[in-house]
Amino acid sequence: MIVVMKEGASQKEIEHVIDKLKEVGVDTHVSEGKYRTVIGVIGEEDVVAAVPLEVFPGVEKVMPVLKPYKLVSREFKPEDTIIKIGDSLIGGDYFAVIAGPCSVESEEQVLATAEAVKDAGATMLRGGAFKPRSSPYSFQGLGEEGLKILAKARDVTGLPIATEVMDTRDVALVAKYADVLQVGARNMQNFQLLTEVGKQRKPVLLKRGFSNTIEEFLMAAEYVAKAGNKDIILCERGIRTFETYTRNTLDISAIPLIKNLSHLPIIVDPSHATGRIDLVEPLSLAAIAAGANGLMIEVHRNPEEALCDGSQSLTPASFAEIMKKISSLVNTFGKKMKVD
């Protein structure tokens, strides 16, 4: 439910509504717009209904949140969520580029790639210490040793790190090292995992499942938010269709749709979307034009030797060239890649 205050409602009237709701054990979230303040109400419906909010001074109207996802909906929180990660911001007018290798293979590989992507303008470093693979015989990642390597790369470059957590048993371990907890496409509806990362104080990067609807995507984010973590970054990474020329099909329409439905920032992963390095640049630029809040791009110092997803990984040199165009277009659309 949301409480819409009248234009010009006083701070005293707003605080009166909040205090009365807290008295009955209900949580609130205040969104201050240009003309009106909106108070999001989180609690049992019958408890909230017993409070005569309509007659409170300064209240214009009380409205139910009609979407099945409540906390992450634009109805509940009209203004964009902006998340601070290290010295970087994402959401609203702030644009992030998360770059790095698919898998952590060695300290030398990660440090070399981290320094290269930072020099090119990336704002965060990605890398998988735990890797979900379709084949049990494929490289599965280095585990905690990989997390330690990522942490060293952060110490050297200053870039915050985003890495995937695959199991509820590993959440605390990954949170010990990572700045952003990534939930991959295969785990988008692993509700126990979503709840566990929701209990952490680290931002969560949630990837859309390759066969999931936008509503299912937002409902997955709702699990994280309901567990207490409101710092959620959504990631569109392509969906499975009948097309065979690409690994997946990038749903570019998901970007403006989600920005209309939710206040959460949404980024695009053009590497996984198609599995083709020649499509990373055009899809990155298309994502920016569609309103994305960031990009997640795979970069490997030598894609021919990569243990995972080498065919979709850019070299540092090609990433640097693409970043010039990304930066230019980001500026054209009035976004910022650095904190003022």
Coordinates of C-alpha atoms in Angstrom, one line a residue:
M1 CA 0.0 0.0 0.0
I2 CA 1.1 3.6 -0.6
V3 CA 0.1 6.8 1.1
V4 CA 0.1 9.8 -1.2
M5 CA 0.5 13.1 0.7
K6 CA -1.0 16.3 -0.5
E7 CA 1.1 18.8 -2.4
G8 CA 2.7 21.0 0.2
A9 CA 2.1 18.6 3.1
S10 CA 4.3 19.6 6.1
Q11 CA 7.1 17.6 7.5
K12 CA 5.1 17.3 10.7
E13 CA 2.1 15.8 8.9
I14 CA 4.4 13.3 7.1
E15 CA 6.1 12.3 10.4
H16 CA 2.7 11.9 12.0
V17 CA 1.6 9.3 9.4
I18 CA 5.0 7.4 9.8
D19 CA 4.8 7.4 13.6
K20 CA 1.2 6.1 13.6
L21 CA 2.2 3.3 11.2
K22 CA 5.3 2.4 13.3
E23 CA 3.1 2.2 16.4
V24 CA 1.2 -0.8 14.9
G25 CA 4.4 -2.5 13.8
V26 CA 4.4 -1.5 10.1
D27 CA 7.5 -0.5 8.2
T28 CA 7.5 2.5 5.9
H29 CA 9.6 3.9 3.0
V30 CA 9.5 7.6 2.2
S31 CA 9.8 8.8 -1.4
E32 CA 10.1 12.6 -1.7
G33 CA 9.1 13.8 -5.2
K34 CA 9.3 17.3 -6.7
Y35 CA 5.7 18.1 -5.6
R36 CA 4.5 15.3 -3.4
T37 CA 5.7 12.8 -0.8
V38 CA 4.7 9.1 -1.2
I39 CA 5.0 6.8 1.8
G40 CA 5.3 3.1 1.0
V41 CA 3.7 0.9 3.7
I42 CA 5.1 -2.6 4.4
G43 CA 3.1 -4.9 6.6
E44 CA 0.1 -7.1 7.1
E45 CA -2.9 -5.8 5.1
D46 CA -5.4 -6.1 7.9
V47 CA -3.1 -4.3 10.3
V48 CA -2.7 -1.4 7.9
A49 CA -6.4 -1.3 7.0
A50 CA -7.2 -0.7 10.7
V51 CA -5.4 2.6 10.6
P52 CA -7.7 5.4 9.2
L53 CA -5.0 6.9 7.1
E54 CA -7.5 8.7 4.8
V55 CA -8.5 11.1 7.6
F56 CA -4.9 12.0 8.7
P57 CA -3.9 15.7 8.0
G58 CA -2.0 16.1 4.8
V59 CA -3.0 12.7 3.3
E60 CA -4.5 13.0 -0.2
K61 CA -5.2 9.3 -0.9
V62 CA -4.3 5.7 0.1
M63 CA -3.7 3.3 -2.7
P64 CA -3.0 -0.5 -2.9
V65 CA 0.0 -1.6 -4.9
L66 CA -1.6 -3.7 -7.6
K67 CA 1.5 -5.4 -8.9
P68 CA 2.2 -8.9 -7.4
Y69 CA 5.8 -7.5 -6.8
K70 CA 5.4 -4.8 -4.1
L71 CA 8.7 -3.6 -2.8
V72 CA 10.5 -3.4 -6.2
S73 CA 7.6 -1.8 -8.0
R74 CA 7.6 1.8 -9.4
E75 CA 4.2 2.3 -7.6
F76 CA 5.8 1.7 -4.2
K77 CA 8.9 3.8 -4.9
P78 CA 8.5 6.3 -7.7
E79 CA 12.1 7.6 -7.7
D80 CA 15.0 5.5 -9.1
T81 CA 17.1 3.5 -6.7
I82 CA 20.8 4.6 -6.7
I83 CA 23.2 2.1 -5.3
K84 CA 26.7 3.0 -4.0
I85 CA 29.4 0.3 -4.5
G86 CA 32.8 1.4 -3.4
D87 CA 33.4 4.7 -5.1
S88 CA 30.9 3.9 -7.9
L89 CA 27.2 4.7 -8.2
I90 CA 24.7 2.8 -10.4
G91 CA 21.1 3.8 -11.1
G92 CA 19.3 7.1 -12.0
D93 CA 21.8 9.2 -14.0
Y94 CA 24.8 7.0 -13.0
F95 CA 26.1 4.4 -15.5
A96 CA 28.4 1.5 -14.6
V97 CA 30.5 -0.8 -16.7
I98 CA 31.4 -4.1 -15.1
A99 CA 34.1 -5.9 -17.0
G100 CA 36.5 -8.9 -16.5
P101 CA 37.0 -12.5 -17.2
C102 CA 34.2 -15.2 -17.1
S103 CA 36.3 -17.3 -14.8
V104 CA 39.2 -16.6 -12.3
E105 CA 41.9 -18.8 -13.7
S106 CA 45.1 -17.4 -12.0
E107 CA 46.3 -14.4 -10.1
E108 CA 48.4 -13.2 -13.1
Q109 CA 45.4 -13.5 -15.5
V110 CA 43.0 -11.6 -13.2
L111 CA 45.4 -8.8 -12.2
A112 CA 46.4 -8.2 -15.8
T113 CA 42.8 -8.0 -16.9
A114 CA 41.7 -5.9 -14.0
E115 CA 44.4 -3.3 -14.7
A116 CA 43.5 -3.2 -18.4
V117 CA 39.7 -2.8 -17.9
K118 CA 40.3 -0.1 -15.3
D119 CA 42.6 1.8 -17.7
A120 CA 39.9 1.6 -20.3
G121 CA 37.3 3.1 -18.0
A122 CA 35.4 0.2 -16.3
T123 CA 33.9 1.0 -13.0
M124 CA 33.7 -2.5 -11.6
L125 CA 35.5 -5.9 -12.0
R126 CA 33.7 -9.2 -12.7
G127 CA 35.1 -12.7 -12.4
G128 CA 33.7 -16.1 -11.5
A129 CA 35.2 -18.0 -8.6
F130 CA 32.4 -20.5 -8.7
K131 CA 31.2 -21.4 -12.2
P132 CA 27.9 -23.1 -13.0
R133 CA 28.6 -25.3 -16.1
S134 CA 26.3 -27.5 -18.1
S135 CA 28.9 -30.2 -18.2
P136 CA 30.3 -31.7 -14.9
Y137 CA 33.6 -32.1 -16.7
S138 CA 34.1 -28.4 -17.5
F139 CA 36.1 -26.1 -15.4
Q140 CA 34.1 -25.3 -12.2
G141 CA 36.2 -22.4 -10.8
L142 CA 38.8 -22.0 -8.1
G143 CA 36.4 -21.5 -5.2
E144 CA 37.8 -19.5 -2.2
E145 CA 41.2 -19.2 -3.8
G146 CA 39.5 -17.4 -6.7
L147 CA 37.8 -15.1 -4.3
K148 CA 41.1 -14.2 -2.7
I149 CA 42.5 -13.4 -6.1
L150 CA 39.6 -11.1 -6.9
A151 CA 40.1 -9.4 -3.5
K152 CA 43.8 -8.8 -4.4
A153 CA 42.7 -7.3 -7.7
R154 CA 40.4 -4.9 -5.9
D155 CA 43.3 -3.9 -3.6
V156 CA 45.6 -3.2 -6.6
T157 CA 43.1 -1.4 -8.8
G158 CA 40.5 0.0 -6.4
L159 CA 37.7 -1.6 -8.5
P160 CA 34.8 -3.2 -6.6
I161 CA 34.2 -6.8 -7.5
A162 CA 31.1 -8.7 -8.6
T163 CA 31.1 -12.4 -8.4
E164 CA 28.5 -15.2 -8.5
V165 CA 27.3 -17.2 -5.6
M166 CA 25.6 -20.5 -6.5
D167 CA 24.7 -22.1 -3.2
T168 CA 23.2 -21.0 0.1
R169 CA 26.1 -22.7 1.9
D170 CA 28.5 -20.3 0.1
V171 CA 26.7 -17.0 0.7
A172 CA 28.7 -16.0 3.8
L173 CA 32.0 -17.0 2.2
V174 CA 31.4 -15.0 -1.0
A175 CA 30.1 -12.0 1.0
K176 CA 33.3 -12.0 2.9
Y177 CA 35.3 -11.1 -0.2
A178 CA 32.9 -9.7 -2.8
D179 CA 31.3 -6.2 -3.1
V180 CA 28.4 -7.4 -5.2
L181 CA 26.7 -10.8 -4.9
Q182 CA 25.7 -12.1 -8.3
V183 CA 22.8 -14.6 -8.7
G184 CA 23.1 -16.2 -12.2
A185 CA 20.4 -17.0 -14.7
R186 CA 20.2 -20.6 -13.7
N187 CA 19.5 -19.6 -10.1
M188 CA 17.0 -16.8 -10.7
Q189 CA 14.2 -18.9 -9.2
N190 CA 16.3 -20.5 -6.5
F191 CA 14.2 -18.9 -3.8
Q192 CA 16.3 -20.1 -0.9
L193 CA 19.4 -18.6 -2.4
L194 CA 17.5 -15.3 -3.1
T195 CA 16.4 -15.2 0.5
E196 CA 19.9 -15.8 1.8
V197 CA 21.5 -13.1 -0.4
G198 CA 18.6 -10.8 0.7
K199 CA 19.8 -11.1 4.3
Q200 CA 23.3 -9.8 3.4
R201 CA 24.3 -6.1 3.4
K202 CA 26.0 -6.4 0.0
P203 CA 24.3 -5.3 -3.2
V204 CA 22.8 -8.2 -5.3
L205 CA 23.1 -8.5 -9.1
L206 CA 20.3 -10.6 -10.3
K207 CA 20.3 -12.1 -13.8
R208 CA 17.2 -12.9 -15.7
G209 CA 16.6 -16.6 -16.3
F210 CA 16.8 -17.5 -20.0
S211 CA 13.2 -18.8 -20.0
N212 CA 11.6 -16.4 -17.6
T213 CA 9.1 -13.6 -18.1
I214 CA 9.7 -10.1 -16.9
E215 CA 7.1 -10.6 -14.1
E216 CA 8.9 -13.7 -12.9
F217 CA 12.1 -11.7 -13.0
L218 CA 10.7 -9.0 -10.8
M219 CA 9.1 -11.5 -8.5
A220 CA 12.6 -13.0 -8.0
A221 CA 13.9 -9.6 -7.1
E222 CA 11.0 -9.3 -4.7
Y223 CA 12.3 -12.3 -2.7
V224 CA 15.6 -10.5 -2.2
A225 CA 13.9 -7.2 -1.2
K226 CA 11.5 -9.0 1.2
A227 CA 14.4 -10.6 3.0
G228 CA 15.7 -7.0 3.7
N229 CA 18.1 -6.2 0.9
K230 CA 16.9 -3.3 -1.3
D231 CA 20.2 -2.8 -3.2
I232 CA 19.3 -4.9 -6.2
I233 CA 20.7 -4.6 -9.7
L234 CA 18.7 -6.4 -12.4
C235 CA 20.6 -7.8 -15.4
E236 CA 19.1 -8.7 -18.8
R237 CA 21.4 -11.3 -20.4
G238 CA 19.3 -12.7 -23.2
I239 CA 16.5 -15.3 -23.4
R240 CA 16.3 -18.6 -25.1
T241 CA 14.4 -18.5 -28.4
F242 CA 14.3 -20.5 -31.7
E243 CA 17.2 -18.4 -33.1
T244 CA 20.4 -20.4 -33.7
Y245 CA 22.8 -17.7 -35.0
T246 CA 23.2 -16.4 -31.4
R247 CA 23.6 -18.1 -28.1
N248 CA 20.6 -16.3 -26.7
T249 CA 18.4 -13.5 -27.9
L250 CA 18.8 -10.1 -26.2
D251 CA 15.4 -8.8 -25.1
I252 CA 16.2 -5.1 -25.6
S253 CA 12.5 -4.2 -24.8
A254 CA 13.0 -5.5 -21.3
I255 CA 15.0 -2.4 -20.5
P256 CA 12.4 0.3 -20.9
L257 CA 9.7 -2.0 -19.7
I258 CA 11.4 -2.8 -16.4
K259 CA 12.3 0.9 -15.9
N260 CA 8.6 1.6 -16.2
L261 CA 7.6 -1.1 -13.8
S262 CA 10.4 -0.9 -11.2
H263 CA 12.7 1.6 -9.6
L264 CA 15.6 -0.8 -9.6
P265 CA 18.6 -0.2 -11.9
I266 CA 18.9 -2.6 -14.9
I267 CA 22.1 -3.4 -16.8
V268 CA 22.7 -5.5 -19.9
D269 CA 25.2 -8.4 -20.5
P270 CA 25.8 -8.3 -24.2
S271 CA 28.5 -11.1 -23.9
H272 CA 26.1 -13.8 -22.7
A273 CA 23.2 -12.4 -24.8
T274 CA 24.7 -13.7 -28.0
G275 CA 28.0 -15.4 -27.3
R276 CA 29.5 -13.4 -30.2
I277 CA 32.2 -10.8 -29.7
D278 CA 31.2 -9.0 -33.0
L279 CA 27.8 -8.2 -31.4
V280 CA 29.1 -6.8 -28.1
E281 CA 29.6 -3.3 -29.4
P282 CA 26.3 -2.8 -31.2
L283 CA 24.3 -4.4 -28.4
S284 CA 26.1 -2.3 -25.8
L285 CA 25.2 0.9 -27.7
A286 CA 21.6 -0.2 -28.2
A287 CA 21.3 -0.9 -24.5
I288 CA 22.5 2.6 -23.6
A289 CA 20.0 4.1 -26.1
A290 CA 17.2 2.0 -24.6
G291 CA 18.0 3.4 -21.1
A292 CA 20.1 0.8 -19.4
N293 CA 22.0 1.8 -16.3
G294 CA 25.1 -0.2 -17.1
L295 CA 26.8 -3.0 -19.0
M296 CA 28.5 -6.3 -18.0
I297 CA 31.2 -7.3 -20.5
E298 CA 33.5 -10.3 -20.5
V299 CA 37.2 -9.5 -21.1
H300 CA 40.1 -11.9 -21.2
R301 CA 43.8 -11.1 -21.8
N302 CA 43.9 -14.0 -24.2
P303 CA 40.5 -15.4 -25.2
E304 CA 42.1 -18.3 -27.2
E305 CA 43.4 -19.7 -23.8
A306 CA 40.3 -19.0 -21.7
L307 CA 38.9 -21.9 -19.7
C308 CA 35.4 -20.6 -20.0
D309 CA 33.5 -18.6 -22.7
G310 CA 36.6 -17.5 -24.7
S311 CA 34.4 -17.2 -27.8
Q312 CA 32.5 -14.3 -26.3
S313 CA 35.3 -12.5 -24.5
L314 CA 36.9 -9.3 -25.7
T315 CA 40.6 -8.7 -25.6
P316 CA 41.7 -5.7 -23.5
A317 CA 42.5 -3.8 -26.7
S318 CA 39.1 -4.4 -28.3
F319 CA 37.4 -3.5 -25.0
A320 CA 39.3 -0.2 -24.8
E321 CA 38.1 0.7 -28.3
I322 CA 34.5 -0.2 -27.5
M323 CA 34.7 1.8 -24.2
K324 CA 35.5 5.0 -26.2
K325 CA 32.1 4.7 -28.0
I326 CA 30.3 3.6 -24.8
S327 CA 31.7 6.6 -22.9
S328 CA 30.7 9.0 -25.8
L329 CA 27.1 7.7 -26.0
V330 CA 26.7 7.7 -22.2
N331 CA 27.7 11.4 -22.2
T332 CA 25.3 12.1 -25.1
F333 CA 22.4 10.7 -23.0
G334 CA 23.4 12.8 -20.0
K335 CA 24.6 9.9 -17.9
K336 CA 27.7 9.9 -15.6
M337 CA 30.2 7.1 -15.2
K338 CA 32.1 8.8 -12.4
V339 CA 30.9 10.3 -9.1
D340 CA 31.2 14.1 -9.0

